[in-house]
CSV table of C-alpha atoms and ligand atoms in Angstrom, one decimal:
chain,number,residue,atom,x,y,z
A,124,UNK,CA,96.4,117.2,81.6
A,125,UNK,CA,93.8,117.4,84.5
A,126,UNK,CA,94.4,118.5,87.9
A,127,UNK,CA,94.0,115.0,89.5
A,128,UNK,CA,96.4,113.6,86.3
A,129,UNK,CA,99.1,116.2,87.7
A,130,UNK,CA,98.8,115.6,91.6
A,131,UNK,CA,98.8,111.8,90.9
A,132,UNK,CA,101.7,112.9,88.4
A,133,UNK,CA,103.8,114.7,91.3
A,134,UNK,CA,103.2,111.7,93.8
A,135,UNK,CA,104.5,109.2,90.8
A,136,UNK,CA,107.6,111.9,90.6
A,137,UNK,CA,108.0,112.1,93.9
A,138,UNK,CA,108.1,108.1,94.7
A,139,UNK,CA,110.3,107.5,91.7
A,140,UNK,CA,106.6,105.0,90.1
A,141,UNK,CA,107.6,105.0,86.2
A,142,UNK,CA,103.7,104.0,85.7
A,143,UNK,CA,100.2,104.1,87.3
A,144,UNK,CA,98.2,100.9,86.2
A,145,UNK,CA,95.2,101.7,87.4
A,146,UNK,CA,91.8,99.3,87.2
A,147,UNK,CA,89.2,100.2,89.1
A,148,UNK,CA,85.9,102.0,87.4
A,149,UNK,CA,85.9,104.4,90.7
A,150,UNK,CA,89.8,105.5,89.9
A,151,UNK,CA,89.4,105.4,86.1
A,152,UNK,CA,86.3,107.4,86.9
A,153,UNK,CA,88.0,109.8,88.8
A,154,UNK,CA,91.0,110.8,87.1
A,155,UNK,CA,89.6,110.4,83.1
A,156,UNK,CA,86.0,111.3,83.7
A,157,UNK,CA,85.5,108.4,81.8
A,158,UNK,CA,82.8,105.4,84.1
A,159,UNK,CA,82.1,102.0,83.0
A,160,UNK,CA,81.3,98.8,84.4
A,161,UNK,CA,83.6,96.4,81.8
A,162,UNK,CA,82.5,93.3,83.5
A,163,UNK,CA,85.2,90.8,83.0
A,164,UNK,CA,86.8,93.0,80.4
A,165,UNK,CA,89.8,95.0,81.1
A,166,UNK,CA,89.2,98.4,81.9
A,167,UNK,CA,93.0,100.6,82.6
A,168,UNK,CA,93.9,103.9,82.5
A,169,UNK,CA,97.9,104.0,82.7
A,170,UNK,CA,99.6,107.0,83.7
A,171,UNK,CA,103.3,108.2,83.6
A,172,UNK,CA,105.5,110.9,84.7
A,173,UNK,CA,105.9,113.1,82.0
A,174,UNK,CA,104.4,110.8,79.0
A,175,UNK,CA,100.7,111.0,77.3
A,176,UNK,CA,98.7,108.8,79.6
A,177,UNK,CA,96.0,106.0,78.1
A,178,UNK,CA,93.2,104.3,78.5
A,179,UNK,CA,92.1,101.0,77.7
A,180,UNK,CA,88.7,99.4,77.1
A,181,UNK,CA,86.4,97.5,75.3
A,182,UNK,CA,86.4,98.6,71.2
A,183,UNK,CA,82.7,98.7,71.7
A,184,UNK,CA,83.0,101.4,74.1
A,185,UNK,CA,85.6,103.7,72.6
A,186,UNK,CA,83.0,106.5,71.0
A,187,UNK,CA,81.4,106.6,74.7
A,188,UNK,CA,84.9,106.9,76.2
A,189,UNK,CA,85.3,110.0,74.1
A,190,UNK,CA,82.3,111.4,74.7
A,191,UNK,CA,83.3,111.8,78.2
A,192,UNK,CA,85.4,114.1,77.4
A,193,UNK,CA,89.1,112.1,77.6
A,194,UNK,CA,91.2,113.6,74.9
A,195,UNK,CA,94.1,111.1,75.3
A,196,UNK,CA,94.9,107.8,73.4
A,197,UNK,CA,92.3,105.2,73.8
A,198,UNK,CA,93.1,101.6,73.1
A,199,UNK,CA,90.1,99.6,72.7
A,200,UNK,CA,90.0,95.8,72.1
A,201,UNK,CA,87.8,93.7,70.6
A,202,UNK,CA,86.5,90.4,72.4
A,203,UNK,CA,88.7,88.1,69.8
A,204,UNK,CA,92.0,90.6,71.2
A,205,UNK,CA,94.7,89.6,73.8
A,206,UNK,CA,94.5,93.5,75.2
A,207,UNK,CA,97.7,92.7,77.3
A,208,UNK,CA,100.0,92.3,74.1
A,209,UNK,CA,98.3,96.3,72.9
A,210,UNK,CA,99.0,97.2,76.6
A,211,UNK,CA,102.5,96.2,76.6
A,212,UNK,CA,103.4,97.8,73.1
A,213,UNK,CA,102.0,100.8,74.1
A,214,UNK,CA,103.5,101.2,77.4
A,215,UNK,CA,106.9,100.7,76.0
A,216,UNK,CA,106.1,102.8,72.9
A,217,UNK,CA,106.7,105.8,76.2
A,218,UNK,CA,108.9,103.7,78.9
A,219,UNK,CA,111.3,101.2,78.1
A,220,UNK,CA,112.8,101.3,81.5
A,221,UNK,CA,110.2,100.3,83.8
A,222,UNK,CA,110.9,99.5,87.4
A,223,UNK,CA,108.2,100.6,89.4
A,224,UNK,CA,104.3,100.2,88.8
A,225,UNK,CA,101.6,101.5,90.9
A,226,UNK,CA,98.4,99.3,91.1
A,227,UNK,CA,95.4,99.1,92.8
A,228,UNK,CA,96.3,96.1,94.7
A,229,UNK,CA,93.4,95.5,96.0
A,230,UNK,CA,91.4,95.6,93.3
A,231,UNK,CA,93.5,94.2,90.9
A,232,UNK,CA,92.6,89.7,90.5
A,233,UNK,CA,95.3,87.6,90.8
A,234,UNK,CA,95.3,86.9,86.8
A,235,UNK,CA,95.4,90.2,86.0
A,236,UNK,CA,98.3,90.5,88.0
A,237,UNK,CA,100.8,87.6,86.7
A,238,UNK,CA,99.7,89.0,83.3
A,239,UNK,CA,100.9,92.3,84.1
A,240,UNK,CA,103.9,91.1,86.1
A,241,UNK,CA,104.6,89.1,83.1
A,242,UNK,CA,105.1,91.5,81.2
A,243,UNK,CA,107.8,93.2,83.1
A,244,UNK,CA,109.6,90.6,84.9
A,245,UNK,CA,111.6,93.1,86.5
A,246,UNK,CA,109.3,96.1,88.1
A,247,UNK,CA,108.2,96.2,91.2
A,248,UNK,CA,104.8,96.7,91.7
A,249,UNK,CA,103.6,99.4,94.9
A,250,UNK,CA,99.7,100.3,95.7
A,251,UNK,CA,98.2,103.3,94.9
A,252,UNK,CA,94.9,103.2,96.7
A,253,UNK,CA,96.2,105.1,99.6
A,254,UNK,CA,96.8,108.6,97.5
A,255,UNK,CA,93.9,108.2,95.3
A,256,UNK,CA,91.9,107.7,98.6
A,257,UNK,CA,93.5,110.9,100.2
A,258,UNK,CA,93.0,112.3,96.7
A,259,UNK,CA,89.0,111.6,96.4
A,260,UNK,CA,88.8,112.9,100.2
A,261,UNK,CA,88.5,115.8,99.5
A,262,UNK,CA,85.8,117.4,97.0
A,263,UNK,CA,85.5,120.1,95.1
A,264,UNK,CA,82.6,122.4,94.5
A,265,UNK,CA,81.4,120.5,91.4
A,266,UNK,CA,81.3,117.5,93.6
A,267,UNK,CA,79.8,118.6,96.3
A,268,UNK,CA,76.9,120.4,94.2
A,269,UNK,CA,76.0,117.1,92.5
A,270,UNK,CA,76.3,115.3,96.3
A,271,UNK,CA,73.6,117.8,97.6
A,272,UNK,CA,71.6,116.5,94.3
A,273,UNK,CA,71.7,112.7,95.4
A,274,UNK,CA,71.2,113.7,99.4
A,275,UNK,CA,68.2,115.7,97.7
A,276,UNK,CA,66.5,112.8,96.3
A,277,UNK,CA,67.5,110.4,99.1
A,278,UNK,CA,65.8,113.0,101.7
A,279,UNK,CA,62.6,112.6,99.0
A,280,UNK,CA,62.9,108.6,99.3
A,281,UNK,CA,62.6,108.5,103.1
A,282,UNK,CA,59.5,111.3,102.8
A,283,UNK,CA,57.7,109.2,100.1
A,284,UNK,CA,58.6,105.5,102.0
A,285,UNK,CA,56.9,107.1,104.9
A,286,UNK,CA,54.1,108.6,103.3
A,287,UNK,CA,53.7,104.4,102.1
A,288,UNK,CA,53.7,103.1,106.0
A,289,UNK,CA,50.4,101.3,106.6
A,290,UNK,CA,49.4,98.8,109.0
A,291,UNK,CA,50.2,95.4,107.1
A,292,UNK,CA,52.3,96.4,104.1
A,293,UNK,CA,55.5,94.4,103.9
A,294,UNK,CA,58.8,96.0,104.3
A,295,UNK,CA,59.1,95.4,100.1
A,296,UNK,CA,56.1,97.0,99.6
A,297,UNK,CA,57.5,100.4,100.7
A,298,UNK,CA,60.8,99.6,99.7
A,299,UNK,CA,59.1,98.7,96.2
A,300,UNK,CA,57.0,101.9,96.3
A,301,UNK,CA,59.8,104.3,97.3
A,302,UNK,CA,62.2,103.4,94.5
A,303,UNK,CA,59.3,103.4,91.8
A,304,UNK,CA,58.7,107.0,92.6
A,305,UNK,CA,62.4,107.2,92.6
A,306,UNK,CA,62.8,105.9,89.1
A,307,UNK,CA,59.9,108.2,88.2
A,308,UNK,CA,62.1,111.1,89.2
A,309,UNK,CA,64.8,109.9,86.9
A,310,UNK,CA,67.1,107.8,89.1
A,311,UNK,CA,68.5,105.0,87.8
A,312,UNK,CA,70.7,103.6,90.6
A,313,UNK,CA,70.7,103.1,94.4
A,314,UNK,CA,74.2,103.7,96.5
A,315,UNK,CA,73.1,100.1,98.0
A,316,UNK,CA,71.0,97.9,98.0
A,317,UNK,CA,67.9,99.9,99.9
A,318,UNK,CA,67.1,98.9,103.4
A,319,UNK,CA,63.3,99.2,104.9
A,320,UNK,CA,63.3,97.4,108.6
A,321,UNK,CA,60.7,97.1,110.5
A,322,UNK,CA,60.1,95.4,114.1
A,323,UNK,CA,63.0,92.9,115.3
A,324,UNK,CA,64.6,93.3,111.4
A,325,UNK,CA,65.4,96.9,112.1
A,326,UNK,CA,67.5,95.6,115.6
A,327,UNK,CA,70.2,94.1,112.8
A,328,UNK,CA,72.4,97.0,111.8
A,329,UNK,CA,72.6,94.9,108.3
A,330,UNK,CA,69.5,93.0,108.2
A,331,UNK,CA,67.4,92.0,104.7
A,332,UNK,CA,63.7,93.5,104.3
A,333,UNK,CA,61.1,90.8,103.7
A,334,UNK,CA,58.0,89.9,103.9
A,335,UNK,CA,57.5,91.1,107.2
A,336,UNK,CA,54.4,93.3,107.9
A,337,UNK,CA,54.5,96.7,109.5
A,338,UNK,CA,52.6,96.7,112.7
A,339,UNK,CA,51.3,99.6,114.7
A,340,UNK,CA,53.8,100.3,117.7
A,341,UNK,CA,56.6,99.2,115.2
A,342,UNK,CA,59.6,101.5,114.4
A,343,UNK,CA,60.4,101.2,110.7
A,344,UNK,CA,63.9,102.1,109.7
A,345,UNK,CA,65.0,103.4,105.9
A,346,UNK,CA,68.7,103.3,104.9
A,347,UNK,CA,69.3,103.9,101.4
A,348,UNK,CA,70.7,106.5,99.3
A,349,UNK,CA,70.8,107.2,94.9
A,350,UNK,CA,73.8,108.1,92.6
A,351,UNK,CA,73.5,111.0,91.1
A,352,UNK,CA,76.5,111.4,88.2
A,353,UNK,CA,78.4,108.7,89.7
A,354,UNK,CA,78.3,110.3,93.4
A,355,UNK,CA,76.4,108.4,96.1
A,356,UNK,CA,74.0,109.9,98.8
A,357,UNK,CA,73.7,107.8,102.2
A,358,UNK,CA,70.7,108.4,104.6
A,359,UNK,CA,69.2,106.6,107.4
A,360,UNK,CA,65.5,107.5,109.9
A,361,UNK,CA,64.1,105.6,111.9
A,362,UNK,CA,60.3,106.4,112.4
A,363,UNK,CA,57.3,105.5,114.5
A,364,UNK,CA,54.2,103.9,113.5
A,365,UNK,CA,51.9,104.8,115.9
A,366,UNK,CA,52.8,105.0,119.6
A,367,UNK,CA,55.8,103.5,120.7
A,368,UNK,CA,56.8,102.4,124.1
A,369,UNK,CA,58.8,104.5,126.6
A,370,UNK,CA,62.6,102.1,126.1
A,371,UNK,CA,61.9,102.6,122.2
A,372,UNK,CA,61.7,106.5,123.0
A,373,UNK,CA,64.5,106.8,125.2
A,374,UNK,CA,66.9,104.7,122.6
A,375,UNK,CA,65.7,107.0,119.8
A,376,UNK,CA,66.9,110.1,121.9
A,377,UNK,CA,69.7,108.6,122.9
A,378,UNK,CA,70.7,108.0,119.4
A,379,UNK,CA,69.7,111.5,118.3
A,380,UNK,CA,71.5,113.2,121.4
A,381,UNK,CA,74.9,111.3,120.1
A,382,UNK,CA,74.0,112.3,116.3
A,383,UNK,CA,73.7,116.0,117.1
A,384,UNK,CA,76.9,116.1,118.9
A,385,UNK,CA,79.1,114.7,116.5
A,386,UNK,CA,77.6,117.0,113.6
A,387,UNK,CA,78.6,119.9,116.3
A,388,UNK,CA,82.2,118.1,116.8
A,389,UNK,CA,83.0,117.8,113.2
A,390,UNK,CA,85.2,121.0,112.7
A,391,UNK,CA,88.3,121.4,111.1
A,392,UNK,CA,91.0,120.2,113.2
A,393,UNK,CA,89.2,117.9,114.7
A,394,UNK,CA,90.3,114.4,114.3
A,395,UNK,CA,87.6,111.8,112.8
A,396,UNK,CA,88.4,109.9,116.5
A,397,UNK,CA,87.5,113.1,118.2
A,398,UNK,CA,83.9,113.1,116.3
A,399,UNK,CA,83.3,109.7,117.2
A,400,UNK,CA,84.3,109.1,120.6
A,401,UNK,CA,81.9,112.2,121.2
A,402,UNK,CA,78.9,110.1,120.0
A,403,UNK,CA,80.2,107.1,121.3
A,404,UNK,CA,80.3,108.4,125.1
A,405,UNK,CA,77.1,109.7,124.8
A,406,UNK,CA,75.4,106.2,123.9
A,407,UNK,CA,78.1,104.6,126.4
A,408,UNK,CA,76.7,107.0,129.3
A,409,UNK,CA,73.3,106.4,129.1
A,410,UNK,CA,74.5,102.6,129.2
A,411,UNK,CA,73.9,101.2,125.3
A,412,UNK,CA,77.4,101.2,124.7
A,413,UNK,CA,77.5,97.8,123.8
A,414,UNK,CA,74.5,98.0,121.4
A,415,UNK,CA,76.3,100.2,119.6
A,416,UNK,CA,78.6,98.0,117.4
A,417,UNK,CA,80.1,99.6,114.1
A,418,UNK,CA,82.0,103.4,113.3
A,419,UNK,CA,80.1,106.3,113.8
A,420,UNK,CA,80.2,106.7,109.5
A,421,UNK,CA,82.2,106.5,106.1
A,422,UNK,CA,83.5,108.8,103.8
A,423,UNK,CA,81.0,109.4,100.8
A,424,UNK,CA,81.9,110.3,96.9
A,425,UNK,CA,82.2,108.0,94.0
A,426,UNK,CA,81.9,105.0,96.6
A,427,UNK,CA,79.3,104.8,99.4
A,428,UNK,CA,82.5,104.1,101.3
A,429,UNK,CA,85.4,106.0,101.0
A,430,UNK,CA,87.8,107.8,103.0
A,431,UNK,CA,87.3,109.1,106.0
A,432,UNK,CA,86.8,106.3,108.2
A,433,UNK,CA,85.1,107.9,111.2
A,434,UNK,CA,86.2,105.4,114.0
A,435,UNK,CA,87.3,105.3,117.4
A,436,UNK,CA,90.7,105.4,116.4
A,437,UNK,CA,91.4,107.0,113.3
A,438,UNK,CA,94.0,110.0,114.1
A,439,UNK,CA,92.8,111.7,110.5
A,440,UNK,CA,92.6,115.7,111.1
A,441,UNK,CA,89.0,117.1,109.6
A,442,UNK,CA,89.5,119.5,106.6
A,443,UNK,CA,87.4,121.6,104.4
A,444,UNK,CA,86.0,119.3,101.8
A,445,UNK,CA,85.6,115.9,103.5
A,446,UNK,CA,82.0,114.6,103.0
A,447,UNK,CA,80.9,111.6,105.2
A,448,UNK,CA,78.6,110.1,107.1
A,449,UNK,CA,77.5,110.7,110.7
A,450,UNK,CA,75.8,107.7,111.8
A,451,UNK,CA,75.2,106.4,115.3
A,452,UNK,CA,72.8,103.4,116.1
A,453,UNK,CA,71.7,101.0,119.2
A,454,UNK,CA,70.8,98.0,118.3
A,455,UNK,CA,68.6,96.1,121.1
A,456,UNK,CA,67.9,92.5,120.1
A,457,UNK,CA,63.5,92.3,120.7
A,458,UNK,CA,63.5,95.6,122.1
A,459,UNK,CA,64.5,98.7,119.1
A,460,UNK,CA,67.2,99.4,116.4
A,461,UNK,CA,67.7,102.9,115.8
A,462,UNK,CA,70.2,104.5,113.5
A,463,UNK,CA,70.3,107.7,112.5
A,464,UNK,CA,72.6,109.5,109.5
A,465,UNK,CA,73.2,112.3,107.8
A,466,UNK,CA,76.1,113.0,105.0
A,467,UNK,CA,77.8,116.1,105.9
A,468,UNK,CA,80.5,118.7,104.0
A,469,UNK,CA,83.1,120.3,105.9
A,470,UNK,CA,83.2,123.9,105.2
A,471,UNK,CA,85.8,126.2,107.7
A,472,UNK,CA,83.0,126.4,110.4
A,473,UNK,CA,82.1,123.1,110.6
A,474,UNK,CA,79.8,120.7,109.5
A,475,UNK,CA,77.1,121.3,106.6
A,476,UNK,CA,74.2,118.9,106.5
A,477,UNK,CA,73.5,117.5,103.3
A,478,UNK,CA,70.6,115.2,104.2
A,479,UNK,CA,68.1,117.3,105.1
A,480,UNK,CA,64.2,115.0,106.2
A,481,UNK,CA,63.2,115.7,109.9
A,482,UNK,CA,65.2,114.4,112.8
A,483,UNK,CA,62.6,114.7,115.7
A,484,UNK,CA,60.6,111.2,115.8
A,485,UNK,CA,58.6,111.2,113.2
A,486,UNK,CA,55.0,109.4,114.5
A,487,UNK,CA,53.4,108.0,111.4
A,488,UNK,CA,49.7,107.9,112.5
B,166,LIG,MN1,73.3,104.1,105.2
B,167,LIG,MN1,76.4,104.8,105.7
């Protein structure tokens, strides 16, 4: 059995769950090594206290699943199969008394649920996103290696996409010409759907790149970030093409100033509140504290959102191994978005930048 089997093991123990039903590609993922996206199709690994654990999915997929490297039982199905009726027999085949079931509640569809529910009338079903989120927090060496890989090629996205900024090109065109140089490099998948902002777009922490045309005077912001092995990078800059005005400037050092001091707050110990008031007051005191609208960041991993949650009020204590996001932006409707962020590792004295392109403005002449 892996490590993450037995500590999910011990928590199943220790809260009295006869079985883990577990449905998510990110969890399965996690705990069997195994990643798929089954579409509709029932993907499961189910796990129990002592007894051999299993995973279900597609027949088609089983030679794949093995690959991966699980050496438990796999039940595949084909696409004329009820896979509930080979889930059922096997569960019972190692637990006929079942009164407790883990799920991941909310990932699991209704559906799925009365079919599962049906099939023991009497369990009670708990969730068991919260320890696999405490569980994925924090990473090991392997993980963080192949994190530095993806915050490697996200660093060479923003240096390519800016290396693309000419007066007129659309905000696609450099989107379009950073990912092809991307895919050139091997990468098959962005974290995200990749921003490039330019002009009044970049002022929407969330906006959609268009057609609009890059003009001289114009910040231009990237957010993107690539998968590498199933773990997500996340970076964002914000650069200048050409000259920019003097309320542009002082938001960008603003935003920088508060960036800077939250990489320097984010020691063990520290609570993730700690790390982003500190940013927060900054922006606050020079009087943008209003334009400044989301969490300072996001735990990073198998999801581009994970645990931590780096907000005002999250009592969390840092520890050695948490990746996330640091990421604070002011957002001035017709004046200047700016967002800066970085994907940092935890070590015992403090926080190790993963992304690594130039902070200082960046004036694209
Ligand atoms: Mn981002
Ligand atoms: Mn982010």
């Amino acid at each position: 059995m892996n490590q993450r089997l037995e500590k999910l093991q011990t928590w199943m123990r220790e809260n009295e769950i006869d079985v883990s039903f577990l449905t998510s590609s990110e969890n399965v993922f996690y705990l069997s090594g195994y990643y798929t996206n089954p579409h509709e199709r029932l993907l499961a690994l189910v796990v129990f206290q002592e007894k051999e654990p299993f995973l279900v999915c597609p027949g088609m997929e089983i030679h794949d699943a093995k690959r991966s490297g699980w050496d438990h039982e796999i039940i595949g199905y084909s696409d004329t199969e009820n896979p509930w009726e080979l889930v059922q027999q096997s569960i019972h085949k190692r637990n006929n008394k079942l009164s407790k079931a883990a799920i991941e509640k909310e990932h699991m569809n209704v559906e799925r649920f009365e079919q599962l529910s049906g099939l023991f009338p009497s369990a009670s079903f708990v969730s068991a996103e919260e320890k696999l989120r405490l569980l994925r927090m924090i990473k090991n060496e392997k993980e963080l290696k192949i994190i530095e890989e993806a915050c490697a090629l996200a660093d060479y996205a923003v240096e390519f996409g800016c290396s693309e900024i000419k007066e007129g090109k659309t905000e696609l065109d450099v989107l379009n010409a950073l990912e092809y140089a991307l895919k050139q490099k091997g990468v098959t998948e962005m974290s995200f759907a990749t921003m490039v902002l330019t002009g009044a777009n970049a002022a929407s922490p969330h906006g959609n790149p268009g057609q609009t045309r890059i003009q001289k005077g114009d910040l231009v912001l990237f957010d993107l970030g690539v998968v590498v092995d199933r773990y997500c990078s996340d970076i964002t800059r914000t650069v200048a093409f050409g000259d920019i005005n003097d309320k542009q400037k002082e938001i960008y050092d603003t935003v920088l100033k508060s960036q800077l001091a939250a990489i320097e707050a984010s020691m063990p110990g520290n609570t993730a509140a700690e790390v982003d008031i500190t940013a927060r007051k900054i922006i606050s005191e020079a009087g943008y504290g209003e334009y400044f609208p989301h969490r300072l960041g996001h735990g990073l991993g198998i999801s581009v959102h994970e645990y931590p949650s780096m907000t005002s009020t999250n009592p969390l204590v840092l520890e050695e191994g948490m990746v996330y996001t640091i990421e604070p932006g002011i957002y001035v409707p017709d004046v200047a978005g700016v967002r800066i962020e970085d994907d940092v590792f935890i070590t015992k004295d403090g926080a190790k930048v993963l992304t690594k392109f130039p902070k200082e403005l960046q004036i694209i002449k």
